[in-house]
CSV table of C-alpha atoms in Angstrom, one decimal:
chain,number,residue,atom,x,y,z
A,1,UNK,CA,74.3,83.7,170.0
A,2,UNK,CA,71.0,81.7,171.4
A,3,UNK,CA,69.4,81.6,167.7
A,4,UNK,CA,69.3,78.7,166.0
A,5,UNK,CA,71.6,78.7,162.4
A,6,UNK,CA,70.1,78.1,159.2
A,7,UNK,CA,69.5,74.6,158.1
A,8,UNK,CA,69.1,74.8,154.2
A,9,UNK,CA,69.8,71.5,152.6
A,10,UNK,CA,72.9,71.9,149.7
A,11,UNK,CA,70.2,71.5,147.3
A,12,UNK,CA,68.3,74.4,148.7
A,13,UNK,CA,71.7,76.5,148.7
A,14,UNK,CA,72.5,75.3,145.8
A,15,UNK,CA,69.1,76.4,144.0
A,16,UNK,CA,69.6,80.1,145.7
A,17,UNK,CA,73.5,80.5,143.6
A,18,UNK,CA,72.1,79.2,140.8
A,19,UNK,CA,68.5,81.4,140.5
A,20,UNK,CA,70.3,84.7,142.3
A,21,UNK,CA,74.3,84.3,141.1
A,22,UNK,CA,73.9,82.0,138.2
A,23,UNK,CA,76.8,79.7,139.7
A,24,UNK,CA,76.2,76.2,139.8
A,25,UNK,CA,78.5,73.2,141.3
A,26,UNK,CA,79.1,71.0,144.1
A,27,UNK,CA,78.5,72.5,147.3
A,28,UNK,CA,80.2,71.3,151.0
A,29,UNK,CA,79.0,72.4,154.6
A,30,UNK,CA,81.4,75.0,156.2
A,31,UNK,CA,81.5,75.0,160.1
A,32,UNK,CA,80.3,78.9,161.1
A,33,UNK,CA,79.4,79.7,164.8
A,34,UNK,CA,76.1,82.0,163.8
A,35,UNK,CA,75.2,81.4,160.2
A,36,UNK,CA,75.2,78.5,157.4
A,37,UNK,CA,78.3,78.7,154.6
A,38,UNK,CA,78.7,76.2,151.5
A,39,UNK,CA,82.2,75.7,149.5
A,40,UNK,CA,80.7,76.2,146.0
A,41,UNK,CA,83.0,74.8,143.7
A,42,UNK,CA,82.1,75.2,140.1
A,43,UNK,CA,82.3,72.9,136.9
A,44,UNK,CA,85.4,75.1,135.7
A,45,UNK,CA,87.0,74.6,138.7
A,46,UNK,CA,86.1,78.2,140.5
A,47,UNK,CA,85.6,78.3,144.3
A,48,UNK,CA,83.6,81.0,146.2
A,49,UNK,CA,81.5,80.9,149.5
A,50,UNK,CA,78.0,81.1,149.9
A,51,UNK,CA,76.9,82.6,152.8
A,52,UNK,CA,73.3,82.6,154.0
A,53,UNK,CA,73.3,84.8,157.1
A,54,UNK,CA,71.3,84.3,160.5
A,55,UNK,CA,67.6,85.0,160.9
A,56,UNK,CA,68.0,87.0,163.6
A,57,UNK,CA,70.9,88.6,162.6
A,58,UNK,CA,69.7,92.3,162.1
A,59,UNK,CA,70.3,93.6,158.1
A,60,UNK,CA,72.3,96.5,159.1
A,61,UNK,CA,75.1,94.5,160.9
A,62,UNK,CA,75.1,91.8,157.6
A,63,UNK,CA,75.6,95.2,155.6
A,64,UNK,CA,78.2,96.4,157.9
A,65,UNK,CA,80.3,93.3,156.7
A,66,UNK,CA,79.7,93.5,153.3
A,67,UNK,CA,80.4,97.7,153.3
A,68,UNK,CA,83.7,96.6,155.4
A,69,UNK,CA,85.0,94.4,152.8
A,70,UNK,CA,83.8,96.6,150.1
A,71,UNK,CA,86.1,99.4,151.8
A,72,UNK,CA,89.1,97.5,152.4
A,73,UNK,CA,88.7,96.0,148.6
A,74,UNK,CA,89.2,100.5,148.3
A,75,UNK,CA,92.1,101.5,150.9
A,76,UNK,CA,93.9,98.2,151.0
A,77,UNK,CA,93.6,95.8,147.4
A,78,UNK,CA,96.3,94.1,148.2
A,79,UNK,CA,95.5,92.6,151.7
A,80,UNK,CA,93.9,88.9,151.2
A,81,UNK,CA,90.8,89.5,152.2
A,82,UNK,CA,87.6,87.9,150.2
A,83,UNK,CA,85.8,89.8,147.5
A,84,UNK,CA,82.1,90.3,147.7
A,85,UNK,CA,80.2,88.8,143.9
A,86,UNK,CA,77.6,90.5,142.6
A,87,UNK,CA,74.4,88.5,141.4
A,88,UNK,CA,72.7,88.7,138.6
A,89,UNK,CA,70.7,92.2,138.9
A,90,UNK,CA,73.9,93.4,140.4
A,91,UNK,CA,72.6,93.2,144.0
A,92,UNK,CA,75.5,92.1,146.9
A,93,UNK,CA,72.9,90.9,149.7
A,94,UNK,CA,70.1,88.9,149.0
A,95,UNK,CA,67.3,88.8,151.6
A,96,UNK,CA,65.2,85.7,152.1
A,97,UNK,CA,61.1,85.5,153.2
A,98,UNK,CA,63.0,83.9,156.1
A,99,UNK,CA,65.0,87.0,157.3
A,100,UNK,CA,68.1,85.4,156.0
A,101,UNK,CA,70.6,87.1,153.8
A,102,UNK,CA,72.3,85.2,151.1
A,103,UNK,CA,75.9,86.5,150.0
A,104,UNK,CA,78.4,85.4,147.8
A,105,UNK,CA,82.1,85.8,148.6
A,106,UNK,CA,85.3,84.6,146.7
A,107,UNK,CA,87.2,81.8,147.9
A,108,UNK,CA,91.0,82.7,149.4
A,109,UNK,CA,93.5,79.8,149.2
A,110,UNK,CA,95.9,79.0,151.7
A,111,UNK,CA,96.3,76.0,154.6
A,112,UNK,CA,94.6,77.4,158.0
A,113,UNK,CA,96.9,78.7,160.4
A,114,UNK,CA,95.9,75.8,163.0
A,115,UNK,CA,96.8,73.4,161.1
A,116,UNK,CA,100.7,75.1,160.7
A,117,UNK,CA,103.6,74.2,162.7
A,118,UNK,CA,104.2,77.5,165.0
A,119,UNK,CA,107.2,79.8,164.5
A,120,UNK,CA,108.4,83.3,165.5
A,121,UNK,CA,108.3,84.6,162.2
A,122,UNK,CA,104.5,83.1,161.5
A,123,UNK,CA,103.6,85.1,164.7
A,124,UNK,CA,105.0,87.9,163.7
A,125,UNK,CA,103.1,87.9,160.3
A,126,UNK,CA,99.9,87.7,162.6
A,127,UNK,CA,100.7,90.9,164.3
A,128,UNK,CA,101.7,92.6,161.2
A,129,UNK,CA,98.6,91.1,159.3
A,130,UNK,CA,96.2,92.4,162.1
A,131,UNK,CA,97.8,96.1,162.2
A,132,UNK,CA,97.4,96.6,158.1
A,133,UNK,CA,94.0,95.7,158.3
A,134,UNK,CA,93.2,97.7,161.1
A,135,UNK,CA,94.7,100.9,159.2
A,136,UNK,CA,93.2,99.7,156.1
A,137,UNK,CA,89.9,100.2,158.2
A,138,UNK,CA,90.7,103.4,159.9
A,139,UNK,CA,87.7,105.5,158.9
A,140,UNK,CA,85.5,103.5,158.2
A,141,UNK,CA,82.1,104.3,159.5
A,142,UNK,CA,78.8,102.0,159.6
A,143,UNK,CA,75.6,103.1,161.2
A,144,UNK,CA,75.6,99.8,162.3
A,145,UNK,CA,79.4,99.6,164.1
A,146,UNK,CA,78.2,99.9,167.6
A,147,UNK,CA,76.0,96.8,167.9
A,148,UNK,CA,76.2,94.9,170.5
A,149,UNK,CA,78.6,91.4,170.4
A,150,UNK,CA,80.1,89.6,173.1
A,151,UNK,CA,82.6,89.0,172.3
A,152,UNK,CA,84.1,92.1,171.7
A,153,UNK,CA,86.7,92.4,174.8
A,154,UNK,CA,85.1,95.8,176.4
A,155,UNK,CA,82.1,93.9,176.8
A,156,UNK,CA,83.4,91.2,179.0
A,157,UNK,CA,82.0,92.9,182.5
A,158,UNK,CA,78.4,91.0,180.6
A,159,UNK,CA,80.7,87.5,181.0
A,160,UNK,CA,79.6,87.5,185.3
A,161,UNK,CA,76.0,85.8,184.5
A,162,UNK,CA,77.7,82.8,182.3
A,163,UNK,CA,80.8,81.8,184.6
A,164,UNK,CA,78.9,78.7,186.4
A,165,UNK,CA,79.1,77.2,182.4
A,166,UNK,CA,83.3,76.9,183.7
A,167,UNK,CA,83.0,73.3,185.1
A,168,UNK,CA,86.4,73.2,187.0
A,169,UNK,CA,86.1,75.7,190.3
A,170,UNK,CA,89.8,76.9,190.7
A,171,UNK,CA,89.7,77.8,186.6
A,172,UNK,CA,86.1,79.5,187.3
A,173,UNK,CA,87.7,81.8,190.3
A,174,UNK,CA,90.5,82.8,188.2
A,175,UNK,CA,88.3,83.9,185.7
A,176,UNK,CA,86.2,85.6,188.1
A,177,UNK,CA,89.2,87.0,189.5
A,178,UNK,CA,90.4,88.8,186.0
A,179,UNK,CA,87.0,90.1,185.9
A,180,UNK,CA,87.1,91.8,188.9
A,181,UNK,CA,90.2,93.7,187.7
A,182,UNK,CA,88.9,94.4,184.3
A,183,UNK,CA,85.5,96.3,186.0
A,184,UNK,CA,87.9,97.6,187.8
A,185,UNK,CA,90.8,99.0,186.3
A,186,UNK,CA,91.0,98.3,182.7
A,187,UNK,CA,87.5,99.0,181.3
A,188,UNK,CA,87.4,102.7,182.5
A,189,UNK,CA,90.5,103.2,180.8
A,190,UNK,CA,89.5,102.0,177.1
A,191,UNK,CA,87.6,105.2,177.2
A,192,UNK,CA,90.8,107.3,177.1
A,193,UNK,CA,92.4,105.3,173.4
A,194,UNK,CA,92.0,105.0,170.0
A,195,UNK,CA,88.4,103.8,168.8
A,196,UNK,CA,87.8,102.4,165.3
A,197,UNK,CA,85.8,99.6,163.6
A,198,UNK,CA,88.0,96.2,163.4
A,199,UNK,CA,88.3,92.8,162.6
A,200,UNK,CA,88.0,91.4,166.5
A,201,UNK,CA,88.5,87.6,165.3
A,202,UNK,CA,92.3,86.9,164.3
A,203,UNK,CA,91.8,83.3,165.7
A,204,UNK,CA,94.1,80.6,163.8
A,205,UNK,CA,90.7,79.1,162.2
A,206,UNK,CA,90.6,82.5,160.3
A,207,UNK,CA,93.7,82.6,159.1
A,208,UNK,CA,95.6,81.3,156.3
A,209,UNK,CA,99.3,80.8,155.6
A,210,UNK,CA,101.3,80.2,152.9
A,211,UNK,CA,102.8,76.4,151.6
A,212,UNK,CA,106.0,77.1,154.1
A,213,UNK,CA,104.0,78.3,156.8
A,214,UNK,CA,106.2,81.3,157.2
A,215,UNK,CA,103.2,84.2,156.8
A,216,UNK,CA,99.9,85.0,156.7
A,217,UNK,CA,98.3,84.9,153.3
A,218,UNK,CA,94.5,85.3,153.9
A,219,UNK,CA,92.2,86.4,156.3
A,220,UNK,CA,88.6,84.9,156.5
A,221,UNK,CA,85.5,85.8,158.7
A,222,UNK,CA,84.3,89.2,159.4
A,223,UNK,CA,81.5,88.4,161.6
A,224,UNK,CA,82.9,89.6,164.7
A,225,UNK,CA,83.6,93.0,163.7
A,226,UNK,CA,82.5,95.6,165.6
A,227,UNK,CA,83.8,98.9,166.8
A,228,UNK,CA,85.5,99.0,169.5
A,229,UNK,CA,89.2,99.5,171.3
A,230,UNK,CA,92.1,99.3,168.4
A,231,UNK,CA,94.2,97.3,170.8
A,232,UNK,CA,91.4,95.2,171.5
A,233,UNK,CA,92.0,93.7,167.7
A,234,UNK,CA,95.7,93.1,168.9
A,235,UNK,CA,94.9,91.6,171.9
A,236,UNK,CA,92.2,89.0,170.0
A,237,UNK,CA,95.6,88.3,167.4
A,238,UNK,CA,98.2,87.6,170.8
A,239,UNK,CA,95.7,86.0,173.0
A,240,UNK,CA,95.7,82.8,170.5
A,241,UNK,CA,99.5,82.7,169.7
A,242,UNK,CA,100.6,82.9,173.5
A,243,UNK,CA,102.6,79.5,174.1
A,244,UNK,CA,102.2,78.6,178.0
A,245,UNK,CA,105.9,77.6,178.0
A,246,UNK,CA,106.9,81.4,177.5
A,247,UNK,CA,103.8,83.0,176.8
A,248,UNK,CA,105.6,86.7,176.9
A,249,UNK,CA,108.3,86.0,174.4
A,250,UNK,CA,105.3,83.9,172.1
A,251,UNK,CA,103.1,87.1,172.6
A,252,UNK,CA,105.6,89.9,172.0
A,253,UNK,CA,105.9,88.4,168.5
A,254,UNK,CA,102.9,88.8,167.6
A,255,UNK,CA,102.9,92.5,169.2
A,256,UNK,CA,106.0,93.4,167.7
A,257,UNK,CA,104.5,92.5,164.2
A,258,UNK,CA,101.9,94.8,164.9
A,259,UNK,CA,104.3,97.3,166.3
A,260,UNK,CA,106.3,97.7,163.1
A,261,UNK,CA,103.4,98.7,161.2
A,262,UNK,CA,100.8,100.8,163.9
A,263,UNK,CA,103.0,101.3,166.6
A,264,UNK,CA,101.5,101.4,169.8
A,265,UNK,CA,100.4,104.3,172.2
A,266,UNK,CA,102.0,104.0,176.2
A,267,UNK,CA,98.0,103.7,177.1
A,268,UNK,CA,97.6,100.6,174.7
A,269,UNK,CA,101.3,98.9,175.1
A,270,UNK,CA,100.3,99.3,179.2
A,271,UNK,CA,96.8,97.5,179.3
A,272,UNK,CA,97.8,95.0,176.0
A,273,UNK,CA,98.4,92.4,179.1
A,274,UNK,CA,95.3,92.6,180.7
A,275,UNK,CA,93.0,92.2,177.3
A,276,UNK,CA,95.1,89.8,176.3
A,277,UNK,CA,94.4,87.7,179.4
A,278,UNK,CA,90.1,89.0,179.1
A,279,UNK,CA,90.2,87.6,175.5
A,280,UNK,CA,91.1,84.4,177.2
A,281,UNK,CA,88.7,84.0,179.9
A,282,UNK,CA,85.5,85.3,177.3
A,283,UNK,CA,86.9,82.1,175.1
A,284,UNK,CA,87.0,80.0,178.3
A,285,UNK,CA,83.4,81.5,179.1
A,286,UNK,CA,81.6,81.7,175.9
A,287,UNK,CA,82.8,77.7,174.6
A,288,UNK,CA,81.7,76.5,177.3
A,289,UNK,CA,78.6,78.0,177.3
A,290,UNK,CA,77.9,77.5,173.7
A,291,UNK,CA,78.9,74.2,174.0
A,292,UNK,CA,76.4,73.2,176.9
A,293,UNK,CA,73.6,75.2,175.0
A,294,UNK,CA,74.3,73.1,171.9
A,295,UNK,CA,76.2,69.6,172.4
A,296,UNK,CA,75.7,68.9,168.9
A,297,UNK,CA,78.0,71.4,167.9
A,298,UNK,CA,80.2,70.7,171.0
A,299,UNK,CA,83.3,70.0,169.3
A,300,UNK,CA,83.2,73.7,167.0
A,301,UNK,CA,82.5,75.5,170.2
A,302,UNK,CA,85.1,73.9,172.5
A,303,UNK,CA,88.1,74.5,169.6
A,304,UNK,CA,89.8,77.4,170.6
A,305,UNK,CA,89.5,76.6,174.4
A,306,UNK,CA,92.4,74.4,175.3
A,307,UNK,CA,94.8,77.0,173.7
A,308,UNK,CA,93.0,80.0,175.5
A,309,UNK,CA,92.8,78.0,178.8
A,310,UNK,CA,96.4,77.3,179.0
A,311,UNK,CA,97.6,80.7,178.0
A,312,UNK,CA,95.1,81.8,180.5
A,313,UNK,CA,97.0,80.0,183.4
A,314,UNK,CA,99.9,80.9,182.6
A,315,UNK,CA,99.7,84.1,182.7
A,316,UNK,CA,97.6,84.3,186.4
A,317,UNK,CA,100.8,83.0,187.4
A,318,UNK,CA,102.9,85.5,186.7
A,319,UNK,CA,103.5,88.8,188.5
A,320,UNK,CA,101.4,91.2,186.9
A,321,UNK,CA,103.7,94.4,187.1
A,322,UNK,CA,107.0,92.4,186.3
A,323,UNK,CA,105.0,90.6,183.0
A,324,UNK,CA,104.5,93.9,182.1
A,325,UNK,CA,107.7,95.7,182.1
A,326,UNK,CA,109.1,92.3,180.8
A,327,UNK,CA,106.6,92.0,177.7
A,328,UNK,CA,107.8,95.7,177.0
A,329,UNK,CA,110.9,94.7,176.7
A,330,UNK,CA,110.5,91.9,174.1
A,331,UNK,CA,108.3,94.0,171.6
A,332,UNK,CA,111.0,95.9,171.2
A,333,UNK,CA,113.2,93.3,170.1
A,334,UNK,CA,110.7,91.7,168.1
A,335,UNK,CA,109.5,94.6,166.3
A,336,UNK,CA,111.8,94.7,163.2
């Protein structure tokens, strides 16, 4: 999170698809919070992503990615995830004098889910989206599945040392506040449910949807994946759909979705609010951070934050107990 990406000119990335994958083309910058990615389009019209990983990104956990897709690719063909391309001497990762690992990844088509107009039926495809990957990943094992990432939600105690990055001091006590609670309460209980490795990054920038905008058609970005809580990948999904004008009934669509494919223990459907809400304040925590650390990049950091902040609020305004039983209440209608 502190290392600086890669900074490889097109030319340079371009040279490494051509010598190691034999692709050639025209190559555009895509935003990535860690690493450096290129849109390699080809002269017949072919689209992949080259990915050159970050230096101090440790092998095993680019591996873990790679293996992950390679899995799902197994248990699950049809869920729209990319491919991983094999270069030349059949090699998947590429490693670089640098440290850096160079991947290839197909290209998956489809307008990004923040740029779609919002709908009940849209959020339920997140939830449902969310819940057949995670079974398509039940099982999966990685020696590297326990690293340590921040933003995984069980790690959010680790938040306390970044909260004076919060500028505004009512929204920096709330936060504080939800922390408290999570030390507290919630974080001894993850213990007690279902563990497995999962996607942990169902944010509308790693989404796609389809022309109509009625349901999810691809799912990008598998750097945040990590073992951890199941529910914990449900909460990531809700915590971004939740509108502040009725962020239950907003949420519950995306939880029922999930619901009527991996339907939910009592110990997950109970604490879904409160790591829903923790998702929220490590976005609120982490952009700002990021985006004090590194102004340049100010605008990729701070994206998801005005969404996150307002769901945030509204749900510290609401009776904790009461949201709950009420949230129950609506999955069940909006699980089909």
């Amino acid at each position: 999170m502190t290392a600086e990406q890669p900074r490889l000119t097109a030319e340079e990335a371009g040279a490494l698809a051509h010598g190691y994958f034999g692709l050639t083309g025209t190559l555009a910058p895509l935003t990535s919070e860690r690493d450096q990615n290129f849109r390699l389009t080809t002269p017949q019209g072919q689209t992949y992503v080259l990915k050159i990983a970050n230096a101090a990104e440790p092998a095993e956990v680019t591996n873990f990615q790679t293996e992950a897709l390679a899995h799902v690719a197994r248990t699950a063909p049809d869920l729209p995830v990319p491919r991983v391309v094999a270069a030349r001497d059949g090699r998947v990762e590429i490693a670089l004098p640098s440290g850096s690992i160079v991947r290839i990844l197909t290209w998956v088509e489809g307008t990004p889910l923040h740029l779609a107009p919002r709908s009940a039926a849209l959020r339920r495809s997140v939830g449902g989206m969310a819940a057949r990957l995670t079974r398509a990943l039940e099982g999966f094992r990685h020696p590297a599945e326990d690293h340590e990432l921040i933003w995984d939600i069980r790690n959010a105690g680790r938040l306390r040392p970044l909260l004076p990055s919060v500028p505004e001091m009512p929204l920096r006590a709330a936060c504080e506040a939800a922390l408290d609670r999570f030390d507290a309460e919630v974080a001894p209980a993850l213990a007690r449910l279902p563990w497995q490795v999962v996607h942990a990054d169902f944010n509308p920038h790693n989404l796609l949807t389809d022309p109509g905008a009625t349901r999810i058609t691809g799912i990008l970005d598998f750097g945040d994946m990590v073992r951890t809580a199941r529910v914990c990948d449900l909460a990531v999904a809700a915590s971004y759909q939740a509108d502040p004008a009725g962020p239950l009934a907003t949420m519950a669509d995306v939880i029922g979705g999930w619901h009527s494919v991996l339907p939910l223990l009592e110990g997950e459907e109970t604490m879904v609010l409160d790591l829903v809400a923790m998702r929220m304040v490590t976005t609120i925590v982490l952009s700002n951070w990021r985006a004090a650390r590194q102004p340049e990049h100010a605008g990729y950091f701070l994206r998801n934050l005005p969404v996150s902040r307002a769901g945030f609020e509204a749900l510290s305004a609401l009776d904790r107990d009461a949201a709950r039983a009420q949230l129950s209440a609506l999955i069940r209608k909006a699980a089909p």
